PDB file of C-alpha atoms and ligand atoms in Angstrom:
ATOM      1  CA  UNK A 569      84.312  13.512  22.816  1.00 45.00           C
ATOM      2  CA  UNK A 570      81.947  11.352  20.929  1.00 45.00           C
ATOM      3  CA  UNK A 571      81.123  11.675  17.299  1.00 70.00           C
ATOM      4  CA  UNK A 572      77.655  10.180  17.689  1.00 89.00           C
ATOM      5  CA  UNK A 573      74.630  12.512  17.067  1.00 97.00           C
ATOM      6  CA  UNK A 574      73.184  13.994  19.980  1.00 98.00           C
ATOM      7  CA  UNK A 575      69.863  14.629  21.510  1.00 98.00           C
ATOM      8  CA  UNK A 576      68.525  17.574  24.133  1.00 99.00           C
ATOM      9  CA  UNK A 577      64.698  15.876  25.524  1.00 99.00           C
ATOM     10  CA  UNK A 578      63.431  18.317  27.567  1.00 99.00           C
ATOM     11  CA  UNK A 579      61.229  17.241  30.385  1.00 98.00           C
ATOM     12  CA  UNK A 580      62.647  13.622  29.290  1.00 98.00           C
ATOM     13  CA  UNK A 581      62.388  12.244  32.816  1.00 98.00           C
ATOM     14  CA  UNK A 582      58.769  11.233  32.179  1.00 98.00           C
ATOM     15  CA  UNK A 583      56.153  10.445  30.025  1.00 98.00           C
ATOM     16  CA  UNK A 584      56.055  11.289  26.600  1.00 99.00           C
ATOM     17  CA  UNK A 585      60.251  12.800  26.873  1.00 99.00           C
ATOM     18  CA  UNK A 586      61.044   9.825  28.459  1.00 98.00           C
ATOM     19  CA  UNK A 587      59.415   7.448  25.437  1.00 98.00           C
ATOM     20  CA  UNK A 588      61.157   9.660  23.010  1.00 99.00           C
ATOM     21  CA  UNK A 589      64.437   9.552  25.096  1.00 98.00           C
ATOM     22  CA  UNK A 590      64.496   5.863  25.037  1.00 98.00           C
ATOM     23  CA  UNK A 591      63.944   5.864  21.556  1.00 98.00           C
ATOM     24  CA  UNK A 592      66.805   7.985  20.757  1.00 98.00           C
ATOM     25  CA  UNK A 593      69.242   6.204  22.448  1.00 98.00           C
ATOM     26  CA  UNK A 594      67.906   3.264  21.120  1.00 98.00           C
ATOM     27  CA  UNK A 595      69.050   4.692  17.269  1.00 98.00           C
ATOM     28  CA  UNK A 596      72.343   5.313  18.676  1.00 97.00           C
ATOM     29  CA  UNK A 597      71.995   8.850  19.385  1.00 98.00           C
ATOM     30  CA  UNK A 598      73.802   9.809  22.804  1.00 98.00           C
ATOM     31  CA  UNK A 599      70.859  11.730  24.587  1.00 98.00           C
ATOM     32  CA  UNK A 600      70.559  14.012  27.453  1.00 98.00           C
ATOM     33  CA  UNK A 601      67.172  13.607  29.762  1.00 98.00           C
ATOM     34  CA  UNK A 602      66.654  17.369  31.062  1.00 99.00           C
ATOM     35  CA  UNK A 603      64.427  17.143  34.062  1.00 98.00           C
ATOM     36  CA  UNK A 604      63.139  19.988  36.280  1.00 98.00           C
ATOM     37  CA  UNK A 605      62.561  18.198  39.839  1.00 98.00           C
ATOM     38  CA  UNK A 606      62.056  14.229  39.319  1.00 98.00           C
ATOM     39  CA  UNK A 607      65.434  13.500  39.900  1.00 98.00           C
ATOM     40  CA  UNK A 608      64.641  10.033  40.744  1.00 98.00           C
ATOM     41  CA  UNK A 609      62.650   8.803  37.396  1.00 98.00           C
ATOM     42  CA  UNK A 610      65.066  10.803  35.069  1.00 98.00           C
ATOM     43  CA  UNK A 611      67.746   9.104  36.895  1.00 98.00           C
ATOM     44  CA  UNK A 612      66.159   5.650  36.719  1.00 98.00           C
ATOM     45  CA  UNK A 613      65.713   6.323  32.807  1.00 98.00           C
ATOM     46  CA  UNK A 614      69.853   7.367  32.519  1.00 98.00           C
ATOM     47  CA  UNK A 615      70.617   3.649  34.503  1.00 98.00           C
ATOM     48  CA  UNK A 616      68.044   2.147  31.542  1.00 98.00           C
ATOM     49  CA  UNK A 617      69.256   3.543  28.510  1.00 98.00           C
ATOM     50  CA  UNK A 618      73.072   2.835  30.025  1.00 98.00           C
ATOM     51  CA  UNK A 619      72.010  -1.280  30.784  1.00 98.00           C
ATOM     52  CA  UNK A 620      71.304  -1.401  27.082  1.00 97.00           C
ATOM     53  CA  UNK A 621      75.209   0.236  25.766  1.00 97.00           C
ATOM     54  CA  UNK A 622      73.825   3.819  25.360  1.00 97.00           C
ATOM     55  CA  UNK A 623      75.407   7.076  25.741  1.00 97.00           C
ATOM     56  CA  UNK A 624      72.720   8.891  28.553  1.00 98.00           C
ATOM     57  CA  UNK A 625      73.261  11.986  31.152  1.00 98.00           C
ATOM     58  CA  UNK A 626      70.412  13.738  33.072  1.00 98.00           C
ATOM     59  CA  UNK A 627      70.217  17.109  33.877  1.00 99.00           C
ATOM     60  CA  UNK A 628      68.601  19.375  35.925  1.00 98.00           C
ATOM     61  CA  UNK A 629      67.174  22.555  34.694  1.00 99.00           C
ATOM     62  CA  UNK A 630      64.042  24.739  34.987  1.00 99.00           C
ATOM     63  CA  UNK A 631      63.991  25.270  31.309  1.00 98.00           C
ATOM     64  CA  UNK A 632      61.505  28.535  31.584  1.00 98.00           C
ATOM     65  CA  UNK A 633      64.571  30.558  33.050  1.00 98.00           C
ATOM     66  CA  UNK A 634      67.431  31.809  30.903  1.00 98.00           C
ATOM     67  CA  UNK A 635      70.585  30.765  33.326  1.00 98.00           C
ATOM     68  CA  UNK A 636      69.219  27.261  33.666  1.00 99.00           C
ATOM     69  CA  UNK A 637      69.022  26.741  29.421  1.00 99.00           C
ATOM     70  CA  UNK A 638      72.230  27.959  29.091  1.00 99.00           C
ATOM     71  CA  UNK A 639      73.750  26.033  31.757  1.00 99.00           C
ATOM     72  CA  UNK A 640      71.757  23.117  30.595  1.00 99.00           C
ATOM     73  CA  UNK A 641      73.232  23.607  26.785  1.00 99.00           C
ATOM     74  CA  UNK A 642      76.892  24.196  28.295  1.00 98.00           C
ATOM     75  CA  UNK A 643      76.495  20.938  30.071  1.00 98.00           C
ATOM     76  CA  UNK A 644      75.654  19.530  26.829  1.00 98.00           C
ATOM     77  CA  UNK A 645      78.597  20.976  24.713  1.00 98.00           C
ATOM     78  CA  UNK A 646      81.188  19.811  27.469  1.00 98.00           C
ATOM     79  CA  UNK A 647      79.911  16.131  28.039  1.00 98.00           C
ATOM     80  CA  UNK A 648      78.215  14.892  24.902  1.00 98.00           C
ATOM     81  CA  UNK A 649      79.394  17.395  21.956  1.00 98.00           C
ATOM     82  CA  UNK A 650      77.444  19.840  19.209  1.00 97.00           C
ATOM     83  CA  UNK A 651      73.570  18.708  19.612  1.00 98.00           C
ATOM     84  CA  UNK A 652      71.899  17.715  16.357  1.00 98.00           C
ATOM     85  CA  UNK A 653      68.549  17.547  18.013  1.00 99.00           C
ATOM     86  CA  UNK A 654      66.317  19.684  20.206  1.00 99.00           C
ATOM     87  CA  UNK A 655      63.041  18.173  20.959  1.00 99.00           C
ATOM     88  CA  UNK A 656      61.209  20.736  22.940  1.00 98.00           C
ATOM     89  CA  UNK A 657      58.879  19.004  25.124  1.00 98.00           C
ATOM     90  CA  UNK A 658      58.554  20.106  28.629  1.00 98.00           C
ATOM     91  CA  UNK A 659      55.485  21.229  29.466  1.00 98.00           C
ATOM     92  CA  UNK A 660      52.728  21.135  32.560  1.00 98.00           C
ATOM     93  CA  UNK A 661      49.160  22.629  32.940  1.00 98.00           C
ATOM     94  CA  UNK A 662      47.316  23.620  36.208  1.00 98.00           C
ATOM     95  CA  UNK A 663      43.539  22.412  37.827  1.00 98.00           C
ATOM     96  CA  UNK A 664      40.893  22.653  35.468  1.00 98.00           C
ATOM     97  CA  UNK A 665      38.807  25.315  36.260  1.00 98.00           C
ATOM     98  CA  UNK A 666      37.308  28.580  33.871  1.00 98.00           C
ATOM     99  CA  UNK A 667      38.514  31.510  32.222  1.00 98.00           C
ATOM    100  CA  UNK A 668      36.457  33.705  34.657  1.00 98.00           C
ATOM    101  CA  UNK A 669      38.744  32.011  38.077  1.00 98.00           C
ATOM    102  CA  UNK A 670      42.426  32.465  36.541  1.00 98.00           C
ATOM    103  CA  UNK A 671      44.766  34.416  38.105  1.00 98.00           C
ATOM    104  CA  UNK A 672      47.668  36.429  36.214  1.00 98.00           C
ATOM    105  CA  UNK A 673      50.319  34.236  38.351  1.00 98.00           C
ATOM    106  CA  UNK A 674      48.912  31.313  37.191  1.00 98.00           C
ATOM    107  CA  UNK A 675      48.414  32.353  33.530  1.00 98.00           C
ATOM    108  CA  UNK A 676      51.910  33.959  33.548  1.00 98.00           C
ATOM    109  CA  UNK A 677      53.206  30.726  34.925  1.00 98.00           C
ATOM    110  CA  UNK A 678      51.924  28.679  31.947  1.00 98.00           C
ATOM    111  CA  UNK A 679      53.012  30.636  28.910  1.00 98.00           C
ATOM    112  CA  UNK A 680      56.279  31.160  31.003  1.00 98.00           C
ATOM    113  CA  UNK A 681      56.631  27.362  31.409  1.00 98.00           C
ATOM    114  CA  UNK A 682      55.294  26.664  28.179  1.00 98.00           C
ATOM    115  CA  UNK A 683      56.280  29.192  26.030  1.00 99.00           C
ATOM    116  CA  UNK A 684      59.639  30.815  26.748  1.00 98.00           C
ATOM    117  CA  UNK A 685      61.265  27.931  27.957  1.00 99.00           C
ATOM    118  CA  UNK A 686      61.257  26.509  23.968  1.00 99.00           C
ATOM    119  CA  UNK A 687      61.648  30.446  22.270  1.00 99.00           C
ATOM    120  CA  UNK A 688      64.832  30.094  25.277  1.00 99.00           C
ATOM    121  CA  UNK A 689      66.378  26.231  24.120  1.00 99.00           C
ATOM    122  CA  UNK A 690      65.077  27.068  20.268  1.00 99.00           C
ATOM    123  CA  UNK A 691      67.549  30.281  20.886  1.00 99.00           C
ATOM    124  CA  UNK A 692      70.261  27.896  22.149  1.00 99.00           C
ATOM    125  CA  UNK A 693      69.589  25.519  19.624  1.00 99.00           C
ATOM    126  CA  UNK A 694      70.153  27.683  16.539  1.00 99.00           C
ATOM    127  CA  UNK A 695      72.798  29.082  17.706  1.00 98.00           C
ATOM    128  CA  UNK A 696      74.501  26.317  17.266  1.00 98.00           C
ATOM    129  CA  UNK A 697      73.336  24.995  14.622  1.00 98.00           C
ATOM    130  CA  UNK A 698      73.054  27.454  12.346  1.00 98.00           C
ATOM    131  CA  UNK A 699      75.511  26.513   9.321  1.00 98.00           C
ATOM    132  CA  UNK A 700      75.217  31.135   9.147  1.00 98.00           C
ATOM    133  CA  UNK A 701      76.952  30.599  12.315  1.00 97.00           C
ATOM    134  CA  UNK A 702      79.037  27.944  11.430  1.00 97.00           C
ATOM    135  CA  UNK A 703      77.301  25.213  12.434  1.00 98.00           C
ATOM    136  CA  UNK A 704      76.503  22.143  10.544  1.00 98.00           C
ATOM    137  CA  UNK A 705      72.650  21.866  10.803  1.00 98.00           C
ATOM    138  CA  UNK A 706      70.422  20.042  12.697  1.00 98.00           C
ATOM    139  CA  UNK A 707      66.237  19.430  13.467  1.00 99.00           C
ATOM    140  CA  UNK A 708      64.191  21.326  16.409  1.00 99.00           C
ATOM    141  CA  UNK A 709      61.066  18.844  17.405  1.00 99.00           C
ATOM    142  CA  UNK A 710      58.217  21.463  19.294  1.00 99.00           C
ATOM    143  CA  UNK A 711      55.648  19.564  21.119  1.00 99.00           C
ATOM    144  CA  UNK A 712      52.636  20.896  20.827  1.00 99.00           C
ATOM    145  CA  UNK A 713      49.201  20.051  21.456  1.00 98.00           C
ATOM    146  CA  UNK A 714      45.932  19.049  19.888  1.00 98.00           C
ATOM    147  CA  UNK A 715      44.956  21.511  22.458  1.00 98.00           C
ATOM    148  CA  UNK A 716      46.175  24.792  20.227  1.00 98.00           C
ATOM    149  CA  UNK A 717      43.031  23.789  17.757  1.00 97.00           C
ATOM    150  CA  UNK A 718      40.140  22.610  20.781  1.00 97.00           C
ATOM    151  CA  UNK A 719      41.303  25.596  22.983  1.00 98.00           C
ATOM    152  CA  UNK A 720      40.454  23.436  26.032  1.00 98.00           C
ATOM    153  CA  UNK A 721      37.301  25.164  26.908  1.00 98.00           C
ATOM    154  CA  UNK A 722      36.006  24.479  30.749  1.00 98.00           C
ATOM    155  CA  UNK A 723      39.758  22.810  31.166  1.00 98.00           C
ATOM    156  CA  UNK A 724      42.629  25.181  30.568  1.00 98.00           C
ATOM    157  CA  UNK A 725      42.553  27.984  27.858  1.00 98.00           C
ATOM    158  CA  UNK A 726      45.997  28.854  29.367  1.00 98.00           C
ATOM    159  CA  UNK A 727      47.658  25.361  28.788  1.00 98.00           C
ATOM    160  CA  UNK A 728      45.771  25.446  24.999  1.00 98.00           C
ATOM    161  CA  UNK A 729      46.681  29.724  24.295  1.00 99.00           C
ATOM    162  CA  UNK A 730      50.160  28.436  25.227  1.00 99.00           C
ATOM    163  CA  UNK A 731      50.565  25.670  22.709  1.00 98.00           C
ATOM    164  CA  UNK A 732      49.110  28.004  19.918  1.00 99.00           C
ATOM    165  CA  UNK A 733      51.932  29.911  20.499  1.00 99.00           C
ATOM    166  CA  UNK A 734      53.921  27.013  19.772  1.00 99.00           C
ATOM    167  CA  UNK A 735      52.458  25.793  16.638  1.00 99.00           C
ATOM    168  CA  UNK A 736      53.302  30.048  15.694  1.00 98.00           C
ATOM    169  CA  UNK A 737      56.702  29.903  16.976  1.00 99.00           C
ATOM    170  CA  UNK A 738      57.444  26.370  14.623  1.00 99.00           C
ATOM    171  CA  UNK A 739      55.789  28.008  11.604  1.00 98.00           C
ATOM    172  CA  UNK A 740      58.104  31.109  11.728  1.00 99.00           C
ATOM    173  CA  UNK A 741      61.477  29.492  12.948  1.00 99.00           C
ATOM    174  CA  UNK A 742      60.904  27.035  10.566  1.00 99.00           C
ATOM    175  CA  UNK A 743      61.137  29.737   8.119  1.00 98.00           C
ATOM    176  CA  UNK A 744      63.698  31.932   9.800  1.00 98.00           C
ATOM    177  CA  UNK A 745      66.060  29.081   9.646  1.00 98.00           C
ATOM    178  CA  UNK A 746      65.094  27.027   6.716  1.00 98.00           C
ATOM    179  CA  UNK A 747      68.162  27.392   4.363  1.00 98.00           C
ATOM    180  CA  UNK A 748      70.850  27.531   7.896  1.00 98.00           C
ATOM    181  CA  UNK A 749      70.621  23.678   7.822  1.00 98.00           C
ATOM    182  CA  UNK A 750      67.684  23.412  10.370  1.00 98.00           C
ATOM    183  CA  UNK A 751      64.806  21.928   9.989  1.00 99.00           C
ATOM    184  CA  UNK A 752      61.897  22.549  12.797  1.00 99.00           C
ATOM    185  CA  UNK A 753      58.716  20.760  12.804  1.00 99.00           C
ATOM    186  CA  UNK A 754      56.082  19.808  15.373  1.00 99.00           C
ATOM    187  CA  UNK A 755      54.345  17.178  16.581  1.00 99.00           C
ATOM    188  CA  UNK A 756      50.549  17.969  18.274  1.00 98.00           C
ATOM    189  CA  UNK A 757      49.344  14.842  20.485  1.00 98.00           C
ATOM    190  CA  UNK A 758      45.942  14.692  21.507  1.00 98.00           C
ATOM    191  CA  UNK A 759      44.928  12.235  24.585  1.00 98.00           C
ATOM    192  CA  UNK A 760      48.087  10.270  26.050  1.00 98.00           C
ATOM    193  CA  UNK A 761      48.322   8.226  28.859  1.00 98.00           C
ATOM    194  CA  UNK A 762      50.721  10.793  31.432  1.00 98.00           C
ATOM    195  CA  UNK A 763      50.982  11.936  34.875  1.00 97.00           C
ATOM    196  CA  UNK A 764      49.950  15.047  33.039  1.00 97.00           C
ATOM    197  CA  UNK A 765      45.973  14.638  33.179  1.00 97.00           C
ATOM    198  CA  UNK A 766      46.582  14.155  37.201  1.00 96.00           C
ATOM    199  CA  UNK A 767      47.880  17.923  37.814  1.00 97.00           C
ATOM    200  CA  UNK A 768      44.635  19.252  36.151  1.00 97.00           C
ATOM    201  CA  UNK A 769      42.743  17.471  38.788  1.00 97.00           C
ATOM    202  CA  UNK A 770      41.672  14.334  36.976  1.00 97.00           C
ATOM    203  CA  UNK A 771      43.598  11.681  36.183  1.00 97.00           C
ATOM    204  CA  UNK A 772      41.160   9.440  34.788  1.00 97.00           C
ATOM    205  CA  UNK A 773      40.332  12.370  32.399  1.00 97.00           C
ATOM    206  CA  UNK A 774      41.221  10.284  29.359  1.00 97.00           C
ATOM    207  CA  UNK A 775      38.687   7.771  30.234  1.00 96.00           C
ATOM    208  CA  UNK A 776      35.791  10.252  30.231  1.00 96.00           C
ATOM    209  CA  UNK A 777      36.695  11.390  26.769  1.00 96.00           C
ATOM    210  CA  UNK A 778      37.965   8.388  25.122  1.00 96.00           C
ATOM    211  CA  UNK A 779      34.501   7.864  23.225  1.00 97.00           C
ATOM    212  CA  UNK A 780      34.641  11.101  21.522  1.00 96.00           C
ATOM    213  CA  UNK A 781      37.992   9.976  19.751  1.00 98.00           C
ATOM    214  CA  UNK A 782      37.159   8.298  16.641  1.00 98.00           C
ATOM    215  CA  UNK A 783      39.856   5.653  17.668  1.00 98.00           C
ATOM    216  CA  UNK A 784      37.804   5.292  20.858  1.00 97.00           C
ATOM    217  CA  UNK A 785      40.889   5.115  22.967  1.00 98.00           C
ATOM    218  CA  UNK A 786      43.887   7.378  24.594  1.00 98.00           C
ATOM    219  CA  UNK A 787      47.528   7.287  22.631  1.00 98.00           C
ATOM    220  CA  UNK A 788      50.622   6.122  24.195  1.00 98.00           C
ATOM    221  CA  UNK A 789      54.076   8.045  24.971  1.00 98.00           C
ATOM    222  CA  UNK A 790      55.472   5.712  22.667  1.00 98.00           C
ATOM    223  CA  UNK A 791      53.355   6.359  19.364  1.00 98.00           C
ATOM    224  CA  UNK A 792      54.106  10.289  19.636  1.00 99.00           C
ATOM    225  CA  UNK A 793      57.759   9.608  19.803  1.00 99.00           C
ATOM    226  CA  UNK A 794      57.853   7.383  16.732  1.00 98.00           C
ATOM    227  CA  UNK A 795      56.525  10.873  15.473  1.00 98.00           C
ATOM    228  CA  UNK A 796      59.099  13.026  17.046  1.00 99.00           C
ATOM    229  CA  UNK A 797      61.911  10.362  15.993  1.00 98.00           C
ATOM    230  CA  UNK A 798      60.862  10.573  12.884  1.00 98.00           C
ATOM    231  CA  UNK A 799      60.526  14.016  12.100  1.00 98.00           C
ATOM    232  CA  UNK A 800      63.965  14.316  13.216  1.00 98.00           C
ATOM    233  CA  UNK A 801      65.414  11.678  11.465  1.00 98.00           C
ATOM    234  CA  UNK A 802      66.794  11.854   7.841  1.00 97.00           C
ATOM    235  CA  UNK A 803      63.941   9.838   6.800  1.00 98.00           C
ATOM    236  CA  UNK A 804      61.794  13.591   6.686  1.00 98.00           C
ATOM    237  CA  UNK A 805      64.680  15.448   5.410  1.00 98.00           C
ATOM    238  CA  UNK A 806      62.254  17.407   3.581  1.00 98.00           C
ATOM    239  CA  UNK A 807      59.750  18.591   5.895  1.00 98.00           C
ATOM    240  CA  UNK A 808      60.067  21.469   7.523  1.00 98.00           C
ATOM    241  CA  UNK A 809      57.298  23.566   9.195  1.00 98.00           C
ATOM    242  CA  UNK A 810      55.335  20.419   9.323  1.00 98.00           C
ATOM    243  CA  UNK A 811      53.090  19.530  11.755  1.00 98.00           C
ATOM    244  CA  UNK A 812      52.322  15.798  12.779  1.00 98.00           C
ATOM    245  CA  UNK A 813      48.662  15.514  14.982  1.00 98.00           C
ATOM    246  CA  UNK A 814      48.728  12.304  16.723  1.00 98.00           C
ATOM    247  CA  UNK A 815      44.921  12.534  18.039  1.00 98.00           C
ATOM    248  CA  UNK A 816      43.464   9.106  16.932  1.00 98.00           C
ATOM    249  CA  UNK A 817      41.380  11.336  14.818  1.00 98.00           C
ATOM    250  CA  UNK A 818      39.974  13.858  17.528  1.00 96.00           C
TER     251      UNK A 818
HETATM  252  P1  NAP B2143      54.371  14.653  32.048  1.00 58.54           P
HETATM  253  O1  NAP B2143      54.342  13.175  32.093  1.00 58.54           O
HETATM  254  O2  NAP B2143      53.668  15.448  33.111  1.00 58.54           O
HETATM  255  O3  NAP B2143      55.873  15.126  31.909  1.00 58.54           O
HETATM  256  C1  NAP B2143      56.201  16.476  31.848  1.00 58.54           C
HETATM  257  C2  NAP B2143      57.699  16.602  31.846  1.00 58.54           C
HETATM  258  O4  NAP B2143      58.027  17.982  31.677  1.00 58.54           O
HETATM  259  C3  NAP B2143      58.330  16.150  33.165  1.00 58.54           C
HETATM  260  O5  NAP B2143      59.489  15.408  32.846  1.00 58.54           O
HETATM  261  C4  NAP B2143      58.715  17.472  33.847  1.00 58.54           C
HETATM  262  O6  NAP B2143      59.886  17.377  34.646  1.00 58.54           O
HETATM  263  C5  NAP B2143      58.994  18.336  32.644  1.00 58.54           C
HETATM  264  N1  NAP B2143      58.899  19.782  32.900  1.00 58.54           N
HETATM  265  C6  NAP B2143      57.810  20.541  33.093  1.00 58.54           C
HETATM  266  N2  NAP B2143      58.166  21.824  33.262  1.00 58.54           N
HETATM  267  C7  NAP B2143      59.516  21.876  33.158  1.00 58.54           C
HETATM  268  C8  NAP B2143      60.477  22.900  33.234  1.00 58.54           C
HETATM  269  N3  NAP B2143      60.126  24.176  33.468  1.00 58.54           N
HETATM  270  N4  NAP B2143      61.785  22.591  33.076  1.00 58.54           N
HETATM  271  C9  NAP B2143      62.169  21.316  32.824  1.00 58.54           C
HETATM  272  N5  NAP B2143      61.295  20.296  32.751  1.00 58.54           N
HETATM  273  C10 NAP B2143      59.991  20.575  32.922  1.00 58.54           C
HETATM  274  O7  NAP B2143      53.703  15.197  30.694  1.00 58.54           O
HETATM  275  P2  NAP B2143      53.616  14.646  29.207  1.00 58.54           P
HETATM  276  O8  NAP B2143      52.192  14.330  28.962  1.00 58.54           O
HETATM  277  O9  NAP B2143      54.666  13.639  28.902  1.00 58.54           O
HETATM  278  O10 NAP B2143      53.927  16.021  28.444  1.00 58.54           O
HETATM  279  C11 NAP B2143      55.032  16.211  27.575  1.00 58.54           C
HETATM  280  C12 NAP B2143      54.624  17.257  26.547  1.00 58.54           C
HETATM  281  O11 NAP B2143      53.531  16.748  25.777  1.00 58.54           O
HETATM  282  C13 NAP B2143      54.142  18.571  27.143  1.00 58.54           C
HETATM  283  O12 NAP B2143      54.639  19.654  26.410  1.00 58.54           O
HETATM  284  C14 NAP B2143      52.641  18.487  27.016  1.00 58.54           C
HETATM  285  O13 NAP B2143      52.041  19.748  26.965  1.00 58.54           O
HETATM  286  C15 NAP B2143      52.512  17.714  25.720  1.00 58.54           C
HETATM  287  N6  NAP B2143      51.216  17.055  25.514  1.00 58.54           N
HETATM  288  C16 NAP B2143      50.779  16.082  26.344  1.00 58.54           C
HETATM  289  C17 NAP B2143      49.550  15.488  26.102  1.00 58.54           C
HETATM  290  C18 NAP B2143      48.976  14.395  26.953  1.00 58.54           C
HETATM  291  O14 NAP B2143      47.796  14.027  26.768  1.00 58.54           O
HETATM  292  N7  NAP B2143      49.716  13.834  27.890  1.00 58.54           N
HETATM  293  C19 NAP B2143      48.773  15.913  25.007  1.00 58.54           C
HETATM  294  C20 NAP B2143      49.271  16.909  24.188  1.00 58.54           C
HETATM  295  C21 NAP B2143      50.495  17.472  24.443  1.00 58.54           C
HETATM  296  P3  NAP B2143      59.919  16.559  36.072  1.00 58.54           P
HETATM  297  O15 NAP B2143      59.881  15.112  35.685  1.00 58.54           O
HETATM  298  O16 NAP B2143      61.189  16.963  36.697  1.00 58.54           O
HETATM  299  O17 NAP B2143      58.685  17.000  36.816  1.00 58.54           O
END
């Protein structure tokens, strides 16, 4: 069993969990890529991070139901060890359209994607963690979204109502578990370059918003997971409850 700190990305098979993956492994931490059903990229990722010496699995798991994020943290405990770090990322949104057109399945199927699949791996998490517990600490990254504060008007209220919930759910772990040894903070990106803009319907949606971002241009995977990286690193060992917008000013 390995003695080297070790990472749970969810949704790490792509995009901005895949950037933050990489970067993980790249510090030495041995890292598992949970996917939910591209088996092929988080694969390709595993085969990426292993050419370069590091310590990689992928698994599969629908992290918005309970037998899937326990089988996913089992997996974890068995073939890497204790996780130190839970970055909470996996997340999707649905077409564009208004308020007035959503349907409860679709609405339910947002905050259940969004929303109990990180109250589920937080659960996980902390429990193992938890020095109360006997654990010996560790740091829970939430991805959020610039979307929690713009409420996505026209867009998705769903996809924005959900990450509210997750800026609520960081604020009161963070307190919940504050002197157990965990830390939880929370990182809110505003326009990155993902598949992600493509399921709403538009995937050049970045390029008919990029002038009103003061930076005048979309972020990259990469310069959220600096964020993540470092808000689970030692380097913020004093920040908890803290919330990192990476919006190029928007
Ligand atoms: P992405 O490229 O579409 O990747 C989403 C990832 O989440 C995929 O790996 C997907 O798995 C995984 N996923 C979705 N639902 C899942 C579930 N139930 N169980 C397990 N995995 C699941 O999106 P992204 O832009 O990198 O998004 C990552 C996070 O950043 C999300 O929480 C998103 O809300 C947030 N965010 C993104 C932006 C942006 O502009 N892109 C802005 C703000 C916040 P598969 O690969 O198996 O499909």
């Amino acid at each position: 069993m390995s003695k080297q700190k070790v990472v749970i990305v969810t949704g790490g098979g792509r995009g901005i969990g895949a950037a933050s993956a990489k970067l993980f492994a790249q510090n030495a931490y041995a890292v598992c890529i949970n996917y939910k059903s591209n088996a092929e990229s988080a694969n390709a990722l595993v085969q990426e991070i292993k050419a370069f010496g590091g310590e990689c699995i992928a698994v599969q798991a629908d992290v918005s139901k309970e037998d899937d994020v326990l089988r996913l943290f089992e997996t974890v405990d068995r073939e890497l060890g204790l996780v130190s770090v839970l970055v909470n990322n996996a997340g999707m949104l649905k077409q564009q359209m208004r308020l007035e057109d959503m349907s409860a399945d679709r609405i339910n199927s947002v905050l259940i994607n969004n929303v109990t699949s990180y109250f589920l791996c937080c659960r996980e998490a902390v429990k193992r963690m938890s020095t109360r517990r006997g654990g010996v600490g560790g740091v829970i990254v939430n991805v959020s979204s610039g979307a929690a504060r713009s409420g996505s008007p026209n867009e998705y209220i769903d996809y924005a109502a959900s990450k509210g919930a997750i800026d609520t759910l960081t604020k009161g772990l963070s307190l919940e578990v504050a002197a157990e040894g965990i830390r939880v903070n929370c990182v809110r990106p505003g326009l990155i370059y993902t598949d992600m803009h493509a399921d709403g319907g538009e995937p050049e949606r970045i390029e008919r918003l990029k002038s009103n971002i003061p930076m005048q241009r979309g972020g990259l995977p990469e310069e959220v997971a600096e964020a993540i990286y470092w808000l689970a690193s030692e380097k913020s060992s004093f920040a908890t409850g803290a919330f990192v917008d990476l919006t190029g000013g928007l």
